[in-house]
Amino acid sequence: MNLPTLITTSRLLGIPFILWTLEQPTPENRWLCLGIFIIVAATDWLDGYLARKLNQVTDLGKILDPLVDKLLVLAPLLALVEIGEIPAWGVFLILGRELAIAGWRVNQTQISGANLLGKIKTVVQIVAIALLIAPLSPIWETIAIGIFWLAVAITLISGLIYILPPIPSQQTPPNHSS
């Protein structure tokens, strides 16, 4: 197991602490949870950077990284549902998309990394979760909910882009008027 893959799997260690701190959502625990979440989320960037920099991109890493990303996103979202911060049906839409794309990827002959919209989706989800975890003023709570719904929309759109067939490019016929 190379260093980037080890970092990817180490992100899993933060999830129990995130869930534990949200179990008793005092302001202190929420700040602690936010710190843990940000550190763990930042390692998502680090493992990808190191994999490319050290030329250690592997099929295992291509499989594990998105799986760990999904767990890192879904675990706090489910905890936030439990404490009444967000509606379950919004999280269900994210979960449904993630399961559908994971199932779709199983049938692909080549393992590919995330596309740009998939990366944007992950960043928006992380920002939304961070804002939802933090014990902020009511105006920020409203902004956090708005970003959560933006994350839901981007999640669904990026899922459709994965499964819809590509639109063939239209080529201009040659000009024979000369």
PDB file of C-alpha atoms in Angstrom, residues 34 37-38 80 125-136:
ATOM      1  CA  LEU A  34     -15.626  20.906  12.581  1.00  0.00           C
ATOM      2  CA  PHE A  37     -13.948  17.207   9.644  1.00  0.00           C
ATOM      3  CA  ILE A  38     -11.776  19.899   8.031  1.00  0.00           C
ATOM      4  CA  LEU A  80     -27.041  16.146  10.950  1.00  0.00           C
ATOM      5  CA  GLN A 125     -20.732  19.047  -0.098  1.00  0.00           C
ATOM      6  CA  ILE A 126     -17.745  19.570   2.211  1.00  0.00           C
ATOM      7  CA  VAL A 127     -18.391  23.316   2.489  1.00  0.00           C
ATOM      8  CA  ALA A 128     -22.076  22.682   3.244  1.00  0.00           C
ATOM      9  CA  ILE A 129     -21.271  20.075   5.888  1.00  0.00           C
ATOM     10  CA  ALA A 130     -18.641  22.303   7.519  1.00  0.00           C
ATOM     11  CA  LEU A 131     -21.117  25.190   7.747  1.00  0.00           C
ATOM     12  CA  LEU A 132     -23.863  22.893   9.042  1.00  0.00           C
ATOM     13  CA  ILE A 133     -21.586  21.458  11.723  1.00  0.00           C
ATOM     14  CA  ALA A 134     -20.315  24.828  12.967  1.00  0.00           C
ATOM     15  CA  PRO A 135     -22.421  26.490  15.689  1.00  0.00           C
ATOM     16  CA  LEU A 136     -22.960  29.729  13.793  1.00  0.00           C
TER      17      LEU A 136
END
